Amino acid sequence: MKTRPNYLAGIGSFIWLLIVAIPLYVMLSGTFQTREEFGDNGPLSFPSSFTLQNYADAITSGFGRYFLNTVVVTVGVVAIVLLLVPPLSYAIVRSRSRAASFVFRFFLLGLAIPAQAVIVPVFYLINTVGLYDNLIGVILPTAAFALPICTLILSGTMRDITGELYEAMAMDGASPARAFFRLVLPLSKGGISTIAVFSALQAWNGFLFPLILTQSESTRVVTLGLFNFQTQYGINIPGLLAAVTLSMVPVLLVYLFARRALVQGLMGAGGK
Amino acid sequence: MTTLATRRQAGPGGSTPSRPARSGASSVGRPGFAWALPATIFFALFALVPLAAVAVLSFTSWSGLGDPEFVGLENWETLVTDPVMVKSLWLSLLFIVLGVVTQTPLSILLGVWAAGNQRNRAILSAIYFVPLLLSSAAISVLWRALLDPNFGIPGQLSWLFGDGNLLGTQSGAIGVLIFVGMWQFTPFHTLIYQGAAKGIPTVLYQAASIDGAGMVRQFFSITLPQLRNTAITSIILMVVGGLTTFETVLILTNGGPGTDTTITAFYMYQEAFQSFDFGVGSAIALVLVVVATLISLVVVKVSGYDKMNSSLEGL
């Protein structure tokens, strides 16, 4: 069926596109200007010269270190999520025990718990076990808070595996573990890559746990680096913009390669 | 309650065919509860036990050093008479309402439009998507720079923004926070509406256009009712998101001017981690949990979402 184009909606979407794109344009164009030029010409003008000094400044102000720390946190969080969520989702989808369905509700409930609500006890816990100002102390709660949404996504994928496939495995007399490794994991590759991208994004952009649970320069992550950079160099706008741009480069790279996994996962979140 | 009862009956009934289990073959792909245990324990340790602990801590006094000390209702008495606390709750409510009111119509319109089959959709959606990838910290720093009274956009458009110091007044600061929230989260809600709008059967539209219904009529009679469940999910996420907005407030306004943008989540942080009053901080955190739960329950009740539990099965 051919539908008429909806001009009004098209114009509306174009206006919103400008609202989204103009700040991003100012961000990028600002990073290539000197402070003086940016101040004189204003943020909306085209850069008349081209300098990479702002990026150099951002990097020498410690961003290399922050990146490394953030990579450690992200890898740690993704590793925990990938280790814990597939067996959990497998149990939720296939187990007959009442406990498993109870656990699923328990994780659904977890979706509604804001990190702020538990931050004081988590701070107490991390302090008590001596992980304060240690990246492991950031990784653990960040991973825990990524579990509910990842479980929701992956158990959705695993439900699509049909009973006949399990029966076929049963012919060979396979154990649940064998079915898990030979059948469930290979068939849920899509869902597994979605939760990997998801949890990585959450870890990379995390702010509250690093803010509360770390203190020293040597454990600072990128988001805190930005915050700190702003309080220190508040007037150096091109420098700040370069730091913001740098902070999103890895995310954009991942997005380029994993766009489908990410968009599908998000679309499914409210598609029911 | 009814769903619980039916499920309990369906449980044993549904498993009868393979009841003579344990003979090996039929138990394939029927993992025991042990498979769920590691994740459950881990989650309980960092999310659920702390949720209980925050209630206990709200009756203690703790400055971060030594052990928490039981003080009874003292923190609660402090909060009830604290004007900043009362104000922060009203501000949070205002944030939630303004957030839902600005983001919902916009994301429904954009989502429905993006679900259509117009050209360039992929490129447009890709650009819409960018704010979603940025951290709240990056977004806040970006907007703070863009709105700088001396070097930012308002200074250039003085006919629109006056002296350009948007963050210097209460209405300006709230306006900026609501706008930045909209800029950041509309893409996400657009995406979930887009997913839902794509799932609406085309037959409905075909039938409607045979009956002579125009585009506007179709939108109000078919699209909107079909998006109802998605809207509830989306609004609950907006409510919880608005209530717990934190980085944006910390970086853009630091709760100011004065306490004019000190919403409850931010006040909790100030009391606990800046004034080192973890007991009061815990009490505020508990208020936050209760308010979030209450609002979600009201939305669920008012919308009749609980009647469609069955569709949650497919999640």
PDB file of N, CA and C in Angstrom, chain A residues 24-74:
ATOM      1  N   LEU A  24      25.985  19.455  18.275  1.00  0.00           N
ATOM      2  CA  LEU A  24      27.068  18.539  17.922  1.00  0.00           C
ATOM      3  C   LEU A  24      28.037  19.214  16.951  1.00  0.00           C
ATOM      4  N   TYR A  25      27.456  20.017  16.041  1.00  0.00           N
ATOM      5  CA  TYR A  25      28.308  20.766  15.114  1.00  0.00           C
ATOM      6  C   TYR A  25      29.181  21.780  15.872  1.00  0.00           C
ATOM      7  N   VAL A  26      28.550  22.528  16.807  1.00  0.00           N
ATOM      8  CA  VAL A  26      29.320  23.517  17.574  1.00  0.00           C
ATOM      9  C   VAL A  26      30.425  22.832  18.351  1.00  0.00           C
ATOM     10  N   MET A  27      30.101  21.661  18.904  1.00  0.00           N
ATOM     11  CA  MET A  27      31.095  20.919  19.669  1.00  0.00           C
ATOM     12  C   MET A  27      32.311  20.616  18.807  1.00  0.00           C
ATOM     13  N   LEU A  28      32.053  20.053  17.605  1.00  0.00           N
ATOM     14  CA  LEU A  28      33.163  19.666  16.736  1.00  0.00           C
ATOM     15  C   LEU A  28      33.927  20.870  16.213  1.00  0.00           C
ATOM     16  N   SER A  29      33.190  21.889  15.716  1.00  0.00           N
ATOM     17  CA  SER A  29      33.886  23.025  15.109  1.00  0.00           C
ATOM     18  C   SER A  29      34.665  23.796  16.176  1.00  0.00           C
ATOM     19  N   GLY A  30      34.124  23.828  17.397  1.00  0.00           N
ATOM     20  CA  GLY A  30      34.812  24.540  18.472  1.00  0.00           C
ATOM     21  C   GLY A  30      36.162  23.924  18.808  1.00  0.00           C
ATOM     22  N   THR A  31      36.251  22.600  18.683  1.00  0.00           N
ATOM     23  CA  THR A  31      37.495  21.952  19.097  1.00  0.00           C
ATOM     24  C   THR A  31      38.663  22.336  18.198  1.00  0.00           C
ATOM     25  N   PHE A  32      38.373  22.780  16.960  1.00  0.00           N
ATOM     26  CA  PHE A  32      39.466  23.085  16.031  1.00  0.00           C
ATOM     27  C   PHE A  32      39.858  24.559  16.045  1.00  0.00           C
ATOM     28  N   GLN A  33      39.266  25.346  16.965  1.00  0.00           N
ATOM     29  CA  GLN A  33      39.577  26.770  17.017  1.00  0.00           C
ATOM     30  C   GLN A  33      40.392  27.098  18.262  1.00  0.00           C
ATOM     31  N   THR A  34      41.120  28.187  18.155  1.00  0.00           N
ATOM     32  CA  THR A  34      41.818  28.660  19.347  1.00  0.00           C
ATOM     33  C   THR A  34      40.804  29.354  20.257  1.00  0.00           C
ATOM     34  N   ARG A  35      41.204  29.526  21.512  1.00  0.00           N
ATOM     35  CA  ARG A  35      40.286  30.169  22.465  1.00  0.00           C
ATOM     36  C   ARG A  35      39.887  31.559  22.001  1.00  0.00           C
ATOM     37  N   GLU A  36      40.885  32.292  21.483  1.00  0.00           N
ATOM     38  CA  GLU A  36      40.621  33.676  21.068  1.00  0.00           C
ATOM     39  C   GLU A  36      39.606  33.702  19.925  1.00  0.00           C
ATOM     40  N   GLU A  37      39.868  32.825  18.943  1.00  0.00           N
ATOM     41  CA  GLU A  37      38.995  32.809  17.780  1.00  0.00           C
ATOM     42  C   GLU A  37      37.571  32.428  18.185  1.00  0.00           C
ATOM     43  N   PHE A  38      37.451  31.418  19.039  1.00  0.00           N
ATOM     44  CA  PHE A  38      36.144  30.963  19.482  1.00  0.00           C
ATOM     45  C   PHE A  38      35.413  32.089  20.211  1.00  0.00           C
ATOM     46  N   GLY A  39      36.149  32.811  21.040  1.00  0.00           N
ATOM     47  CA  GLY A  39      35.560  33.912  21.790  1.00  0.00           C
ATOM     48  C   GLY A  39      35.122  35.051  20.888  1.00  0.00           C
ATOM     49  N   ASP A  40      35.945  35.358  19.862  1.00  0.00           N
ATOM     50  CA  ASP A  40      35.638  36.486  18.985  1.00  0.00           C
ATOM     51  C   ASP A  40      34.479  36.194  18.046  1.00  0.00           C
ATOM     52  N   ASN A  41      34.519  35.002  17.413  1.00  0.00           N
ATOM     53  CA  ASN A  41      33.545  34.717  16.354  1.00  0.00           C
ATOM     54  C   ASN A  41      32.246  34.139  16.887  1.00  0.00           C
ATOM     55  N   GLY A  42      32.269  33.628  18.072  1.00  0.00           N
ATOM     56  CA  GLY A  42      31.061  33.006  18.609  1.00  0.00           C
ATOM     57  C   GLY A  42      30.949  31.560  18.176  1.00  0.00           C
ATOM     58  N   PRO A  43      30.162  30.780  18.912  1.00  0.00           N
ATOM     59  CA  PRO A  43      30.121  29.328  18.701  1.00  0.00           C
ATOM     60  C   PRO A  43      29.498  28.887  17.391  1.00  0.00           C
ATOM     61  N   LEU A  44      28.652  29.726  16.799  1.00  0.00           N
ATOM     62  CA  LEU A  44      27.907  29.247  15.635  1.00  0.00           C
ATOM     63  C   LEU A  44      28.649  29.439  14.312  1.00  0.00           C
ATOM     64  N   SER A  45      29.793  30.167  14.345  1.00  0.00           N
ATOM     65  CA  SER A  45      30.481  30.467  13.089  1.00  0.00           C
ATOM     66  C   SER A  45      31.402  29.314  12.666  1.00  0.00           C
ATOM     67  N   PHE A  46      31.739  29.302  11.377  1.00  0.00           N
ATOM     68  CA  PHE A  46      32.667  28.289  10.880  1.00  0.00           C
ATOM     69  C   PHE A  46      34.079  28.590  11.381  1.00  0.00           C
ATOM     70  N   PRO A  47      34.865  27.575  11.657  1.00  0.00           N
ATOM     71  CA  PRO A  47      36.240  27.851  12.060  1.00  0.00           C
ATOM     72  C   PRO A  47      37.020  28.412  10.874  1.00  0.00           C
ATOM     73  N   SER A  48      37.799  29.472  11.122  1.00  0.00           N
ATOM     74  CA  SER A  48      38.555  30.046  10.013  1.00  0.00           C
ATOM     75  C   SER A  48      39.990  29.522  10.021  1.00  0.00           C
ATOM     76  N   SER A  49      40.426  28.979  11.150  1.00  0.00           N
ATOM     77  CA  SER A  49      41.735  28.332  11.167  1.00  0.00           C
ATOM     78  C   SER A  49      41.525  26.906  11.658  1.00  0.00           C
ATOM     79  N   PHE A  50      42.591  26.166  11.739  1.00  0.00           N
ATOM     80  CA  PHE A  50      42.445  24.778  12.133  1.00  0.00           C
ATOM     81  C   PHE A  50      43.588  24.414  13.075  1.00  0.00           C
ATOM     82  N   THR A  51      43.256  24.074  14.322  1.00  0.00           N
ATOM     83  CA  THR A  51      44.309  23.696  15.256  1.00  0.00           C
ATOM     84  C   THR A  51      43.928  22.422  15.983  1.00  0.00           C
ATOM     85  N   LEU A  52      44.933  21.613  16.292  1.00  0.00           N
ATOM     86  CA  LEU A  52      44.674  20.398  17.059  1.00  0.00           C
ATOM     87  C   LEU A  52      45.148  20.565  18.504  1.00  0.00           C
ATOM     88  N   GLN A  53      45.521  21.820  18.828  1.00  0.00           N
ATOM     89  CA  GLN A  53      46.086  22.090  20.144  1.00  0.00           C
ATOM     90  C   GLN A  53      45.138  21.684  21.273  1.00  0.00           C
ATOM     91  N   ASN A  54      43.825  21.890  21.085  1.00  0.00           N
ATOM     92  CA  ASN A  54      42.859  21.571  22.142  1.00  0.00           C
ATOM     93  C   ASN A  54      42.889  20.091  22.500  1.00  0.00           C
ATOM     94  N   TYR A  55      43.027  19.259  21.452  1.00  0.00           N
ATOM     95  CA  TYR A  55      43.102  17.819  21.711  1.00  0.00           C
ATOM     96  C   TYR A  55      44.386  17.480  22.441  1.00  0.00           C
ATOM     97  N   ALA A  56      45.463  18.116  21.999  1.00  0.00           N
ATOM     98  CA  ALA A  56      46.746  17.877  22.656  1.00  0.00           C
ATOM     99  C   ALA A  56      46.655  18.260  24.131  1.00  0.00           C
ATOM    100  N   ASP A  57      46.019  19.422  24.413  1.00  0.00           N
ATOM    101  CA  ASP A  57      45.872  19.870  25.803  1.00  0.00           C
ATOM    102  C   ASP A  57      45.065  18.869  26.626  1.00  0.00           C
ATOM    103  N   ALA A  58      43.960  18.407  26.034  1.00  0.00           N
ATOM    104  CA  ALA A  58      43.103  17.466  26.762  1.00  0.00           C
ATOM    105  C   ALA A  58      43.869  16.189  27.093  1.00  0.00           C
ATOM    106  N   ILE A  59      44.646  15.708  26.105  1.00  0.00           N
ATOM    107  CA  ILE A  59      45.371  14.456  26.332  1.00  0.00           C
ATOM    108  C   ILE A  59      46.446  14.635  27.399  1.00  0.00           C
ATOM    109  N   THR A  60      47.174  15.750  27.339  1.00  0.00           N
ATOM    110  CA  THR A  60      48.231  15.943  28.331  1.00  0.00           C
ATOM    111  C   THR A  60      47.670  16.224  29.720  1.00  0.00           C
ATOM    112  N   SER A  61      46.382  16.611  29.796  1.00  0.00           N
ATOM    113  CA  SER A  61      45.828  16.871  31.123  1.00  0.00           C
ATOM    114  C   SER A  61      45.393  15.592  31.821  1.00  0.00           C
ATOM    115  N   GLY A  62      45.736  14.446  31.275  1.00  0.00           N
ATOM    116  CA  GLY A  62      45.497  13.194  31.988  1.00  0.00           C
ATOM    117  C   GLY A  62      44.488  12.272  31.345  1.00  0.00           C
ATOM    118  N   PHE A  63      44.017  12.633  30.152  1.00  0.00           N
ATOM    119  CA  PHE A  63      42.975  11.800  29.568  1.00  0.00           C
ATOM    120  C   PHE A  63      43.438  10.395  29.209  1.00  0.00           C
ATOM    121  N   GLY A  64      44.720  10.252  28.911  1.00  0.00           N
ATOM    122  CA  GLY A  64      45.236   8.916  28.608  1.00  0.00           C
ATOM    123  C   GLY A  64      44.990   7.966  29.763  1.00  0.00           C
ATOM    124  N   ARG A  65      45.343   8.443  30.944  1.00  0.00           N
ATOM    125  CA  ARG A  65      45.161   7.651  32.154  1.00  0.00           C
ATOM    126  C   ARG A  65      43.673   7.322  32.386  1.00  0.00           C
ATOM    127  N   TYR A  66      42.840   8.356  32.218  1.00  0.00           N
ATOM    128  CA  TYR A  66      41.400   8.162  32.447  1.00  0.00           C
ATOM    129  C   TYR A  66      40.842   7.128  31.477  1.00  0.00           C
ATOM    130  N   PHE A  67      41.332   7.194  30.228  1.00  0.00           N
ATOM    131  CA  PHE A  67      40.869   6.226  29.229  1.00  0.00           C
ATOM    132  C   PHE A  67      41.212   4.812  29.648  1.00  0.00           C
ATOM    133  N   LEU A  68      42.454   4.642  30.073  1.00  0.00           N
ATOM    134  CA  LEU A  68      42.916   3.316  30.472  1.00  0.00           C
ATOM    135  C   LEU A  68      42.043   2.781  31.608  1.00  0.00           C
ATOM    136  N   ASN A  69      41.788   3.630  32.616  1.00  0.00           N
ATOM    137  CA  ASN A  69      40.942   3.217  33.741  1.00  0.00           C
ATOM    138  C   ASN A  69      39.546   2.847  33.281  1.00  0.00           C
ATOM    139  N   THR A  70      39.008   3.658  32.365  1.00  0.00           N
ATOM    140  CA  THR A  70      37.649   3.383  31.887  1.00  0.00           C
ATOM    141  C   THR A  70      37.613   2.081  31.111  1.00  0.00           C
ATOM    142  N   VAL A  71      38.668   1.821  30.326  1.00  0.00           N
ATOM    143  CA  VAL A  71      38.740   0.554  29.594  1.00  0.00           C
ATOM    144  C   VAL A  71      38.742  -0.614  30.585  1.00  0.00           C
ATOM    145  N   VAL A  72      39.527  -0.502  31.648  1.00  0.00           N
ATOM    146  CA  VAL A  72      39.586  -1.567  32.662  1.00  0.00           C
ATOM    147  C   VAL A  72      38.192  -1.799  33.249  1.00  0.00           C
ATOM    148  N   VAL A  73      37.511  -0.706  33.633  1.00  0.00           N
ATOM    149  CA  VAL A  73      36.171  -0.834  34.216  1.00  0.00           C
ATOM    150  C   VAL A  73      35.219  -1.489  33.205  1.00  0.00           C
ATOM    151  N   THR A  74      35.266  -1.007  31.957  1.00  0.00           N
ATOM    152  CA  THR A  74      34.342  -1.523  30.942  1.00  0.00           C
ATOM    153  C   THR A  74      34.578  -3.008  30.685  1.00  0.00           C
TER     154      THR A  74
END
